[in-house]
PDB file of C-alpha atoms in Angstrom:
ATOM      1  CA  UNK A   6     123.869  93.864  95.581  1.00  0.00           C
ATOM      2  CA  UNK A   7     124.865  96.329  98.277  1.00  0.00           C
ATOM      3  CA  UNK A   8     122.066  96.520 100.845  1.00  0.00           C
ATOM      4  CA  UNK A   9     122.056  99.805 102.766  1.00  0.00           C
ATOM      5  CA  UNK A  10     120.601  99.657 106.259  1.00  0.00           C
ATOM      6  CA  UNK A  11     119.960 102.910 108.071  1.00  0.00           C
ATOM      7  CA  UNK A  12     121.925 103.263 111.288  1.00  0.00           C
ATOM      8  CA  UNK A  13     118.715 103.061 113.330  1.00  0.00           C
ATOM      9  CA  UNK A  14     117.588  99.852 111.618  1.00  0.00           C
ATOM     10  CA  UNK A  15     121.023  98.247 111.812  1.00  0.00           C
ATOM     11  CA  UNK A  16     121.334  99.038 115.518  1.00  0.00           C
ATOM     12  CA  UNK A  17     117.861  97.634 116.205  1.00  0.00           C
ATOM     13  CA  UNK A  18     118.548  94.397 114.310  1.00  0.00           C
ATOM     14  CA  UNK A  19     121.899  93.927 116.050  1.00  0.00           C
ATOM     15  CA  UNK A  20     120.281  94.497 119.454  1.00  0.00           C
ATOM     16  CA  UNK A  21     117.240  92.309 118.618  1.00  0.00           C
ATOM     17  CA  UNK A  22     114.875  95.219 119.040  1.00  0.00           C
ATOM     18  CA  UNK A  23     111.587  95.175 117.087  1.00  0.00           C
ATOM     19  CA  UNK A  24     111.646  96.364 113.460  1.00  0.00           C
ATOM     20  CA  UNK A  25     108.749  96.653 110.993  1.00  0.00           C
ATOM     21  CA  UNK A  26     109.302  96.781 107.234  1.00  0.00           C
ATOM     22  CA  UNK A  27     107.118  99.177 105.215  1.00  0.00           C
ATOM     23  CA  UNK A  28     106.720  99.321 101.450  1.00  0.00           C
ATOM     24  CA  UNK A  29     107.260 102.552  99.528  1.00  0.00           C
ATOM     25  CA  UNK A  30     104.893 102.077  96.575  1.00  0.00           C
ATOM     26  CA  UNK A  31     102.066 103.662  98.566  1.00  0.00           C
ATOM     27  CA  UNK A  32     104.265 106.761  98.885  1.00  0.00           C
ATOM     28  CA  UNK A  33     105.358 107.092  95.270  1.00  0.00           C
ATOM     29  CA  UNK A  34     102.358 105.672  93.423  1.00  0.00           C
ATOM     30  CA  UNK A  35      99.451 105.147  95.804  1.00  0.00           C
ATOM     31  CA  UNK A  36      98.611 108.639  97.029  1.00  0.00           C
ATOM     32  CA  UNK A  37      98.611 112.195  95.651  1.00  0.00           C
ATOM     33  CA  UNK A  38     101.179 114.765  96.744  1.00  0.00           C
ATOM     34  CA  UNK A  39     101.567 116.068  99.458  1.00  0.00           C
ATOM     35  CA  UNK A  40      99.280 113.524 101.162  1.00  0.00           C
ATOM     36  CA  UNK A  41     101.723 110.747 100.317  1.00  0.00           C
ATOM     37  CA  UNK A  42     104.570 112.140 102.407  1.00  0.00           C
ATOM     38  CA  UNK A  43     102.233 112.945 105.302  1.00  0.00           C
ATOM     39  CA  UNK A  44     100.983 109.343 105.336  1.00  0.00           C
ATOM     40  CA  UNK A  45     104.531 107.954 105.077  1.00  0.00           C
ATOM     41  CA  UNK A  46     105.615 109.934 108.134  1.00  0.00           C
ATOM     42  CA  UNK A  47     102.392 109.033 109.967  1.00  0.00           C
ATOM     43  CA  UNK A  48     102.884 105.303 109.396  1.00  0.00           C
ATOM     44  CA  UNK A  49     106.468 105.454 110.638  1.00  0.00           C
ATOM     45  CA  UNK A  50     105.203 107.285 113.727  1.00  0.00           C
ATOM     46  CA  UNK A  51     102.595 104.555 114.334  1.00  0.00           C
ATOM     47  CA  UNK A  52     105.396 101.957 114.321  1.00  0.00           C
ATOM     48  CA  UNK A  53     107.369 104.017 116.849  1.00  0.00           C
ATOM     49  CA  UNK A  54     104.310 104.356 119.100  1.00  0.00           C
ATOM     50  CA  UNK A  55     104.353 100.570 119.425  1.00  0.00           C
ATOM     51  CA  UNK A  56     108.011 100.592 120.481  1.00  0.00           C
ATOM     52  CA  UNK A  57     109.373  99.362 117.141  1.00  0.00           C
ATOM     53  CA  UNK A  58     111.675 100.853 114.512  1.00  0.00           C
ATOM     54  CA  UNK A  59     110.188 101.583 111.061  1.00  0.00           C
ATOM     55  CA  UNK A  60     112.153 100.346 108.043  1.00  0.00           C
ATOM     56  CA  UNK A  61     110.644 101.894 104.935  1.00  0.00           C
ATOM     57  CA  UNK A  62     112.251 100.246 101.911  1.00  0.00           C
ATOM     58  CA  UNK A  63     113.139 101.705  98.503  1.00  0.00           C
ATOM     59  CA  UNK A  64     115.871 101.608  95.864  1.00  0.00           C
ATOM     60  CA  UNK A  65     117.735 104.891  95.375  1.00  0.00           C
ATOM     61  CA  UNK A  66     120.297 105.291  92.606  1.00  0.00           C
ATOM     62  CA  UNK A  67     120.639 101.546  92.318  1.00  0.00           C
ATOM     63  CA  UNK A  68     121.120 100.915  96.037  1.00  0.00           C
ATOM     64  CA  UNK A  69     118.427  99.106  98.031  1.00  0.00           C
ATOM     65  CA  UNK A  70     117.754 100.967 101.295  1.00  0.00           C
ATOM     66  CA  UNK A  71     116.153  99.386 104.353  1.00  0.00           C
ATOM     67  CA  UNK A  72     115.194 102.367 106.466  1.00  0.00           C
ATOM     68  CA  UNK A  73     114.909 105.865 105.019  1.00  0.00           C
ATOM     69  CA  UNK A  74     115.630 109.232 106.590  1.00  0.00           C
ATOM     70  CA  UNK A  75     113.245 112.157 106.064  1.00  0.00           C
ATOM     71  CA  UNK A  76     115.162 113.494 103.073  1.00  0.00           C
ATOM     72  CA  UNK A  77     115.005 110.093 101.382  1.00  0.00           C
ATOM     73  CA  UNK A  78     111.286 109.761 102.157  1.00  0.00           C
ATOM     74  CA  UNK A  79     110.753 113.205 100.604  1.00  0.00           C
ATOM     75  CA  UNK A  80     112.634 112.078  97.531  1.00  0.00           C
ATOM     76  CA  UNK A  81     110.474 108.980  97.087  1.00  0.00           C
ATOM     77  CA  UNK A  82     107.336 111.079  97.611  1.00  0.00           C
ATOM     78  CA  UNK A  83     108.202 113.999  95.366  1.00  0.00           C
ATOM     79  CA  UNK A  84     110.736 112.999  92.720  1.00  0.00           C
ATOM     80  CA  UNK A  85     109.412 112.424  89.218  1.00  0.00           C
ATOM     81  CA  UNK A  86     110.504 109.208  87.538  1.00  0.00           C
ATOM     82  CA  UNK A  87     110.487 106.984  90.641  1.00  0.00           C
ATOM     83  CA  UNK A  88     109.788 103.529  89.229  1.00  0.00           C
ATOM     84  CA  UNK A  89     107.532 100.847  90.662  1.00  0.00           C
ATOM     85  CA  UNK A  90     109.676  97.817  91.489  1.00  0.00           C
ATOM     86  CA  UNK A  91     108.626  94.230  92.022  1.00  0.00           C
ATOM     87  CA  UNK A  92     111.201  91.664  93.092  1.00  0.00           C
ATOM     88  CA  UNK A  93     111.904  90.743  89.459  1.00  0.00           C
ATOM     89  CA  UNK A  94     112.923  94.364  88.801  1.00  0.00           C
ATOM     90  CA  UNK A  95     115.497  94.603  91.593  1.00  0.00           C
ATOM     91  CA  UNK A  96     118.518  93.299  89.644  1.00  0.00           C
ATOM     92  CA  UNK A  97     117.699  95.607  86.726  1.00  0.00           C
ATOM     93  CA  UNK A  98     117.282  98.621  89.000  1.00  0.00           C
ATOM     94  CA  UNK A  99     120.508  97.885  90.875  1.00  0.00           C
ATOM     95  CA  UNK A 100     122.571  97.307  87.734  1.00  0.00           C
ATOM     96  CA  UNK A 101     121.250 100.408  85.979  1.00  0.00           C
ATOM     97  CA  UNK A 102     121.421 102.738  88.978  1.00  0.00           C
ATOM     98  CA  UNK A 103     117.679 103.368  88.877  1.00  0.00           C
ATOM     99  CA  UNK A 104     115.471 104.606  91.704  1.00  0.00           C
ATOM    100  CA  UNK A 105     112.182 102.969  92.550  1.00  0.00           C
ATOM    101  CA  UNK A 106     109.534 102.340  95.156  1.00  0.00           C
ATOM    102  CA  UNK A 107     109.134  98.737  96.263  1.00  0.00           C
ATOM    103  CA  UNK A 108     105.950  96.694  95.964  1.00  0.00           C
ATOM    104  CA  UNK A 109     104.988  93.887  98.354  1.00  0.00           C
ATOM    105  CA  UNK A 110     107.240  91.320  96.666  1.00  0.00           C
ATOM    106  CA  UNK A 111     110.325  93.551  96.486  1.00  0.00           C
ATOM    107  CA  UNK A 112     109.812  94.841 100.026  1.00  0.00           C
ATOM    108  CA  UNK A 113     109.459  91.311 101.405  1.00  0.00           C
ATOM    109  CA  UNK A 114     112.590  90.135  99.619  1.00  0.00           C
ATOM    110  CA  UNK A 115     114.741  93.034 100.800  1.00  0.00           C
ATOM    111  CA  UNK A 116     113.338  92.951 104.338  1.00  0.00           C
ATOM    112  CA  UNK A 117     114.119  89.246 104.669  1.00  0.00           C
ATOM    113  CA  UNK A 118     117.577  89.816 103.243  1.00  0.00           C
ATOM    114  CA  UNK A 119     118.178  92.461 105.919  1.00  0.00           C
ATOM    115  CA  UNK A 120     116.942  90.176 108.697  1.00  0.00           C
ATOM    116  CA  UNK A 121     113.616  91.964 109.283  1.00  0.00           C
ATOM    117  CA  UNK A 122     110.895  89.422 110.055  1.00  0.00           C
ATOM    118  CA  UNK A 123     107.691  91.537 110.187  1.00  0.00           C
ATOM    119  CA  UNK A 124     106.221  93.522 107.299  1.00  0.00           C
ATOM    120  CA  UNK A 125     103.040  95.631 107.200  1.00  0.00           C
ATOM    121  CA  UNK A 126     101.133  96.532 104.055  1.00  0.00           C
ATOM    122  CA  UNK A 127      97.593  97.275 102.898  1.00  0.00           C
ATOM    123  CA  UNK A 128      96.355  94.447 100.690  1.00  0.00           C
ATOM    124  CA  UNK A 129      98.230  91.710  98.867  1.00  0.00           C
ATOM    125  CA  UNK A 130      98.127  91.044  95.162  1.00  0.00           C
ATOM    126  CA  UNK A 131      96.636  87.770  94.036  1.00  0.00           C
ATOM    127  CA  UNK A 132      94.833  85.910  91.289  1.00  0.00           C
ATOM    128  CA  UNK A 133      92.964  88.202  88.918  1.00  0.00           C
ATOM    129  CA  UNK A 134      89.397  87.650  87.833  1.00  0.00           C
ATOM    130  CA  UNK A 135      89.004  85.555  84.682  1.00  0.00           C
ATOM    131  CA  UNK A 136      92.365  83.933  85.377  1.00  0.00           C
ATOM    132  CA  UNK A 137      91.540  81.063  83.034  1.00  0.00           C
ATOM    133  CA  UNK A 138      91.566  83.585  80.191  1.00  0.00           C
ATOM    134  CA  UNK A 139      94.236  86.070  81.265  1.00  0.00           C
ATOM    135  CA  UNK A 140      96.611  83.849  83.324  1.00  0.00           C
ATOM    136  CA  UNK A 141      97.181  87.014  85.382  1.00  0.00           C
ATOM    137  CA  UNK A 142      98.529  86.391  88.876  1.00  0.00           C
ATOM    138  CA  UNK A 143     100.482  88.711  91.139  1.00  0.00           C
ATOM    139  CA  UNK A 144     104.162  88.002  91.673  1.00  0.00           C
ATOM    140  CA  UNK A 145     103.476  88.520  95.394  1.00  0.00           C
ATOM    141  CA  UNK A 146     102.226  84.951  95.777  1.00  0.00           C
ATOM    142  CA  UNK A 147     105.264  83.146  94.420  1.00  0.00           C
ATOM    143  CA  UNK A 148     107.675  85.357  96.363  1.00  0.00           C
ATOM    144  CA  UNK A 149     105.796  84.797  99.631  1.00  0.00           C
ATOM    145  CA  UNK A 150     105.957  81.042  99.016  1.00  0.00           C
ATOM    146  CA  UNK A 151     109.748  81.165  99.329  1.00  0.00           C
ATOM    147  CA  UNK A 152     110.387  83.986 101.784  1.00  0.00           C
ATOM    148  CA  UNK A 153     110.330  83.621 105.575  1.00  0.00           C
ATOM    149  CA  UNK A 154     108.545  86.787 106.630  1.00  0.00           C
ATOM    150  CA  UNK A 155     105.336  87.625 108.483  1.00  0.00           C
ATOM    151  CA  UNK A 156     103.049  89.881 106.444  1.00  0.00           C
ATOM    152  CA  UNK A 157     100.306  91.817 108.207  1.00  0.00           C
ATOM    153  CA  UNK A 158      97.685  92.802 105.636  1.00  0.00           C
ATOM    154  CA  UNK A 159      93.972  93.398 105.170  1.00  0.00           C
ATOM    155  CA  UNK A 160      93.639  90.350 102.930  1.00  0.00           C
ATOM    156  CA  UNK A 161      93.993  90.683  99.181  1.00  0.00           C
ATOM    157  CA  UNK A 162      92.678  93.541  97.106  1.00  0.00           C
ATOM    158  CA  UNK A 163      88.926  93.096  96.682  1.00  0.00           C
ATOM    159  CA  UNK A 164      89.156  93.719  92.931  1.00  0.00           C
ATOM    160  CA  UNK A 165      90.793  90.259  92.648  1.00  0.00           C
ATOM    161  CA  UNK A 166      89.443  86.715  92.677  1.00  0.00           C
ATOM    162  CA  UNK A 167      89.575  86.128  96.428  1.00  0.00           C
ATOM    163  CA  UNK A 168      88.687  82.386  96.582  1.00  0.00           C
ATOM    164  CA  UNK A 169      91.118  81.602  93.771  1.00  0.00           C
ATOM    165  CA  UNK A 170      93.826  83.549  95.593  1.00  0.00           C
ATOM    166  CA  UNK A 171      93.197  81.622  98.819  1.00  0.00           C
ATOM    167  CA  UNK A 172      93.364  78.355  96.884  1.00  0.00           C
ATOM    168  CA  UNK A 173      96.614  79.435  95.249  1.00  0.00           C
ATOM    169  CA  UNK A 174      98.141  80.340  98.620  1.00  0.00           C
ATOM    170  CA  UNK A 175      97.185  76.885  99.898  1.00  0.00           C
ATOM    171  CA  UNK A 176      98.783  75.242  96.868  1.00  0.00           C
ATOM    172  CA  UNK A 177     101.959  77.259  97.389  1.00  0.00           C
ATOM    173  CA  UNK A 178     102.115  76.312 101.072  1.00  0.00           C
ATOM    174  CA  UNK A 179     101.718  79.833 102.461  1.00  0.00           C
ATOM    175  CA  UNK A 180     100.175  79.888 105.947  1.00  0.00           C
ATOM    176  CA  UNK A 181      97.160  82.194 106.353  1.00  0.00           C
ATOM    177  CA  UNK A 182      95.488  83.142 109.638  1.00  0.00           C
ATOM    178  CA  UNK A 183      92.790  85.660 110.437  1.00  0.00           C
ATOM    179  CA  UNK A 184      93.604  88.051 113.253  1.00  0.00           C
ATOM    180  CA  UNK A 185      90.715  87.960 115.717  1.00  0.00           C
ATOM    181  CA  UNK A 186      88.419  86.605 113.015  1.00  0.00           C
ATOM    182  CA  UNK A 187      87.554  83.391 111.192  1.00  0.00           C
ATOM    183  CA  UNK A 188      86.684  85.375 108.052  1.00  0.00           C
ATOM    184  CA  UNK A 189      89.166  86.454 105.407  1.00  0.00           C
ATOM    185  CA  UNK A 190      89.106  90.253 105.132  1.00  0.00           C
ATOM    186  CA  UNK A 191      88.497  91.956 101.792  1.00  0.00           C
ATOM    187  CA  UNK A 192      90.868  94.943 101.875  1.00  0.00           C
ATOM    188  CA  UNK A 193      88.222  97.711 101.813  1.00  0.00           C
ATOM    189  CA  UNK A 194      85.812  95.324 103.547  1.00  0.00           C
ATOM    190  CA  UNK A 195      86.043  93.597 106.910  1.00  0.00           C
ATOM    191  CA  UNK A 196      84.778  90.341 105.402  1.00  0.00           C
ATOM    192  CA  UNK A 197      85.419  89.121 101.862  1.00  0.00           C
ATOM    193  CA  UNK A 198      82.722  86.481 102.266  1.00  0.00           C
ATOM    194  CA  UNK A 199      85.248  83.651 102.619  1.00  0.00           C
ATOM    195  CA  UNK A 200      86.447  81.813 105.743  1.00  0.00           C
ATOM    196  CA  UNK A 201      89.945  81.145 107.032  1.00  0.00           C
ATOM    197  CA  UNK A 202      90.842  77.916 108.801  1.00  0.00           C
ATOM    198  CA  UNK A 203      93.050  79.440 111.501  1.00  0.00           C
ATOM    199  CA  UNK A 204      92.545  82.369 113.883  1.00  0.00           C
ATOM    200  CA  UNK A 205      95.175  84.129 115.983  1.00  0.00           C
ATOM    201  CA  UNK A 206      94.069  86.459 118.755  1.00  0.00           C
ATOM    202  CA  UNK A 207      97.205  88.163 120.058  1.00  0.00           C
ATOM    203  CA  UNK A 208     100.657  89.328 118.958  1.00  0.00           C
ATOM    204  CA  UNK A 209     102.138  86.643 121.209  1.00  0.00           C
ATOM    205  CA  UNK A 210     100.209  83.923 119.375  1.00  0.00           C
ATOM    206  CA  UNK A 211     101.553  85.234 116.066  1.00  0.00           C
ATOM    207  CA  UNK A 212     105.069  85.209 117.517  1.00  0.00           C
ATOM    208  CA  UNK A 213     104.539  81.614 118.663  1.00  0.00           C
ATOM    209  CA  UNK A 214     103.672  80.587 115.103  1.00  0.00           C
ATOM    210  CA  UNK A 215     106.769  82.360 113.793  1.00  0.00           C
ATOM    211  CA  UNK A 216     108.909  80.494 116.297  1.00  0.00           C
ATOM    212  CA  UNK A 217     107.248  77.209 115.314  1.00  0.00           C
ATOM    213  CA  UNK A 218     108.041  77.924 111.655  1.00  0.00           C
ATOM    214  CA  UNK A 219     111.718  78.166 112.557  1.00  0.00           C
ATOM    215  CA  UNK A 220     111.665  75.123 114.840  1.00  0.00           C
ATOM    216  CA  UNK A 221     110.051  72.926 112.204  1.00  0.00           C
ATOM    217  CA  UNK A 222     112.564  74.139 109.614  1.00  0.00           C
ATOM    218  CA  UNK A 223     110.160  73.582 106.748  1.00  0.00           C
ATOM    219  CA  UNK A 224     110.103  75.453 103.431  1.00  0.00           C
ATOM    220  CA  UNK A 225     110.948  79.128 103.862  1.00  0.00           C
ATOM    221  CA  UNK A 226     107.435  80.424 103.220  1.00  0.00           C
ATOM    222  CA  UNK A 227     105.629  83.404 104.719  1.00  0.00           C
ATOM    223  CA  UNK A 228     102.966  83.749 107.373  1.00  0.00           C
ATOM    224  CA  UNK A 229     100.059  85.955 106.328  1.00  0.00           C
ATOM    225  CA  UNK A 230      98.230  87.621 109.208  1.00  0.00           C
ATOM    226  CA  UNK A 231      94.940  88.842 107.749  1.00  0.00           C
ATOM    227  CA  UNK A 232      93.808  91.793 109.856  1.00  0.00           C
ATOM    228  CA  UNK A 233      90.357  93.178 108.959  1.00  0.00           C
ATOM    229  CA  UNK A 234      89.676  96.892 108.689  1.00  0.00           C
ATOM    230  CA  UNK A 235      87.247  97.838 111.501  1.00  0.00           C
ATOM    231  CA  UNK A 236      83.622  97.624 110.342  1.00  0.00           C
ATOM    232  CA  UNK A 237      83.077 101.271 111.263  1.00  0.00           C
ATOM    233  CA  UNK A 238      85.834 102.276 108.841  1.00  0.00           C
ATOM    234  CA  UNK A 239      85.198  99.849 105.989  1.00  0.00           C
ATOM    235  CA  UNK A 240      83.756 100.883 102.632  1.00  0.00           C
ATOM    236  CA  UNK A 241      79.990 100.399 102.527  1.00  0.00           C
ATOM    237  CA  UNK A 242      79.610  96.850 101.119  1.00  0.00           C
ATOM    238  CA  UNK A 243      76.703  97.754  98.819  1.00  0.00           C
ATOM    239  CA  UNK A 244      78.572 100.762  97.436  1.00  0.00           C
ATOM    240  CA  UNK A 245      81.679  98.601  96.975  1.00  0.00           C
ATOM    241  CA  UNK A 246      79.785  95.919  95.053  1.00  0.00           C
ATOM    242  CA  UNK A 247      78.035  98.427  92.777  1.00  0.00           C
ATOM    243  CA  UNK A 248      81.096 100.525  91.955  1.00  0.00           C
ATOM    244  CA  UNK A 249      83.352  97.491  91.485  1.00  0.00           C
ATOM    245  CA  UNK A 250      80.897  96.018  88.961  1.00  0.00           C
ATOM    246  CA  UNK A 251      80.931  99.324  87.083  1.00  0.00           C
ATOM    247  CA  UNK A 252      84.737  99.463  87.284  1.00  0.00           C
ATOM    248  CA  UNK A 253      85.145  95.981  85.831  1.00  0.00           C
ATOM    249  CA  UNK A 254      82.833  96.897  82.951  1.00  0.00           C
ATOM    250  CA  UNK A 255      84.683 100.175  82.336  1.00  0.00           C
ATOM    251  CA  UNK A 256      88.022  98.351  82.385  1.00  0.00           C
ATOM    252  CA  UNK A 257      86.820  95.894  79.752  1.00  0.00           C
ATOM    253  CA  UNK A 258      85.357  98.674  77.627  1.00  0.00           C
ATOM    254  CA  UNK A 259      88.651 100.598  77.778  1.00  0.00           C
ATOM    255  CA  UNK A 260      90.630  97.517  76.750  1.00  0.00           C
ATOM    256  CA  UNK A 261      92.913  97.735  79.787  1.00  0.00           C
ATOM    257  CA  UNK A 262      94.952  94.570  80.368  1.00  0.00           C
ATOM    258  CA  UNK A 263      97.968  93.250  82.276  1.00  0.00           C
ATOM    259  CA  UNK A 264      99.641  95.508  84.821  1.00  0.00           C
ATOM    260  CA  UNK A 265      97.245  98.330  83.973  1.00  0.00           C
ATOM    261  CA  UNK A 266      94.197  96.555  85.384  1.00  0.00           C
ATOM    262  CA  UNK A 267      94.850  97.000  89.114  1.00  0.00           C
ATOM    263  CA  UNK A 268      95.629 100.755  89.056  1.00  0.00           C
ATOM    264  CA  UNK A 269      92.674 101.337  86.710  1.00  0.00           C
ATOM    265  CA  UNK A 270      90.231  99.583  89.031  1.00  0.00           C
ATOM    266  CA  UNK A 271      91.606 101.151  92.213  1.00  0.00           C
ATOM    267  CA  UNK A 272      91.517 104.646  90.711  1.00  0.00           C
ATOM    268  CA  UNK A 273      87.961 104.049  89.500  1.00  0.00           C
ATOM    269  CA  UNK A 274      86.887 103.099  93.015  1.00  0.00           C
ATOM    270  CA  UNK A 275      88.484 106.213  94.518  1.00  0.00           C
ATOM    271  CA  UNK A 276      86.801 108.482  91.970  1.00  0.00           C
ATOM    272  CA  UNK A 277      83.362 106.873  92.118  1.00  0.00           C
ATOM    273  CA  UNK A 278      83.139 106.489  95.899  1.00  0.00           C
ATOM    274  CA  UNK A 279      84.092 110.139  96.492  1.00  0.00           C
ATOM    275  CA  UNK A 280      87.298 109.030  98.145  1.00  0.00           C
ATOM    276  CA  UNK A 281      85.624 106.614 100.567  1.00  0.00           C
ATOM    277  CA  UNK A 282      87.653 103.683  99.230  1.00  0.00           C
ATOM    278  CA  UNK A 283      90.876 105.609  99.885  1.00  0.00           C
ATOM    279  CA  UNK A 284      89.771 106.345 103.444  1.00  0.00           C
ATOM    280  CA  UNK A 285      89.058 102.640 104.015  1.00  0.00           C
ATOM    281  CA  UNK A 286      92.428 101.755 102.479  1.00  0.00           C
ATOM    282  CA  UNK A 287      94.297 104.107 104.819  1.00  0.00           C
ATOM    283  CA  UNK A 288      92.323 102.870 107.832  1.00  0.00           C
ATOM    284  CA  UNK A 289      93.352  99.316 106.954  1.00  0.00           C
ATOM    285  CA  UNK A 290      97.009 100.273 106.497  1.00  0.00           C
ATOM    286  CA  UNK A 291      97.137 102.117 109.827  1.00  0.00           C
ATOM    287  CA  UNK A 292      95.626  99.146 111.629  1.00  0.00           C
ATOM    288  CA  UNK A 293      98.045  96.753 109.965  1.00  0.00           C
ATOM    289  CA  UNK A 294     101.064  98.893 110.809  1.00  0.00           C
ATOM    290  CA  UNK A 295      99.990  99.152 114.440  1.00  0.00           C
ATOM    291  CA  UNK A 296      99.470  95.397 114.721  1.00  0.00           C
ATOM    292  CA  UNK A 297     102.792  94.727 112.988  1.00  0.00           C
ATOM    293  CA  UNK A 298     104.541  96.883 115.581  1.00  0.00           C
ATOM    294  CA  UNK A 299     102.998  94.817 118.359  1.00  0.00           C
ATOM    295  CA  UNK A 300     103.908  91.537 116.643  1.00  0.00           C
ATOM    296  CA  UNK A 301     107.482  92.719 116.115  1.00  0.00           C
ATOM    297  CA  UNK A 302     107.687  93.617 119.811  1.00  0.00           C
ATOM    298  CA  UNK A 303     106.412  90.149 120.820  1.00  0.00           C
ATOM    299  CA  UNK A 304     108.863  88.511 118.404  1.00  0.00           C
ATOM    300  CA  UNK A 305     111.772  90.515 119.836  1.00  0.00           C
ATOM    301  CA  UNK A 306     110.882  89.211 123.316  1.00  0.00           C
ATOM    302  CA  UNK A 307     110.719  85.600 122.121  1.00  0.00           C
TER     303      UNK A 307
END
C-alpha cells in the first residue's frame, strides 16, 4: 500500500512538529452539502490555531492520503460515489482503485502508519444495544486495542450501550480517561451517567501518559481521552432521552439492522430535535479538535 503524505504533513512529522489526524467520514457522509466542506475547512483551521498541522485522511483512487489539499477536500465533500471505509475495507479500496472517506478505525490505522500519534473525532463506535441478540459491535474497538494512537472524542455515540462499551474497552485493554471530568461523556451529552476511573486535566498530563505507554512497551493499544461537550452546548438530556426512545422504536418497526442502525438513529435524532443534535455533535467535534491540537503540541515538546 502506497501511503501518500501531503508535503505539509511530511515536513511536520520529520521536524517533530505537532500533527492532528482527522477523519473524512463526517465530510462525505455526516453532513449535508455545502455545510460539509465548510465544517471540514473550519476544523482544519481550528487545528492550525493551536499551532498544529491538520492531517485529514481519505482514500482517493486507491491511494490512502494523510493530509488533503483544498481540491481533495472538495472532492471528498462533493463527489458522488465516495465510499465509507472502515479498516477492513482499506485493502479492497486500494486494490480496486476506489475512493472513500475513512471512519474512526480506518483513520486510526492510517494515521498510526504515517507516524501521527493524535487523532480527533466526534464519538466512537461501540457495543450496540441488545448485543446478546444482535452480536453487533463496532470495528473501532478491536482496532483501537491494537493501535498506538491517542483518540480525543466525546465518548461513544449515545445511541449505543455505553456501559457495555466501557466494559468491552476494559476487556480489550484500551486505556480510557476523562478530560477534566470523572464522568464518561455521552457524545451529545456531557455525562452519559457512567463514571471513568481516571481523570486527566491538561494536555501535558495526556502527553505524560503517552510517553509512559511507550516507556512501558506494553501492547500497542490506544489511549482514549474522553472530552465532554460543554453543558451549555449539549443536547437537552430530556429531549435526548425522549427522541432516542422513539428512534429505537422506529428502527425496530422499520426492520433496520446491521450497519443501517447507526445512520438511521442519528438521522432520526437530527430530524426530531430540529437539528439540535447536529449542533451538539459539531460543538463536541470542535472541542475535541481544539484539545487534540493542544495535546499534539505538548507531545511534540516531550
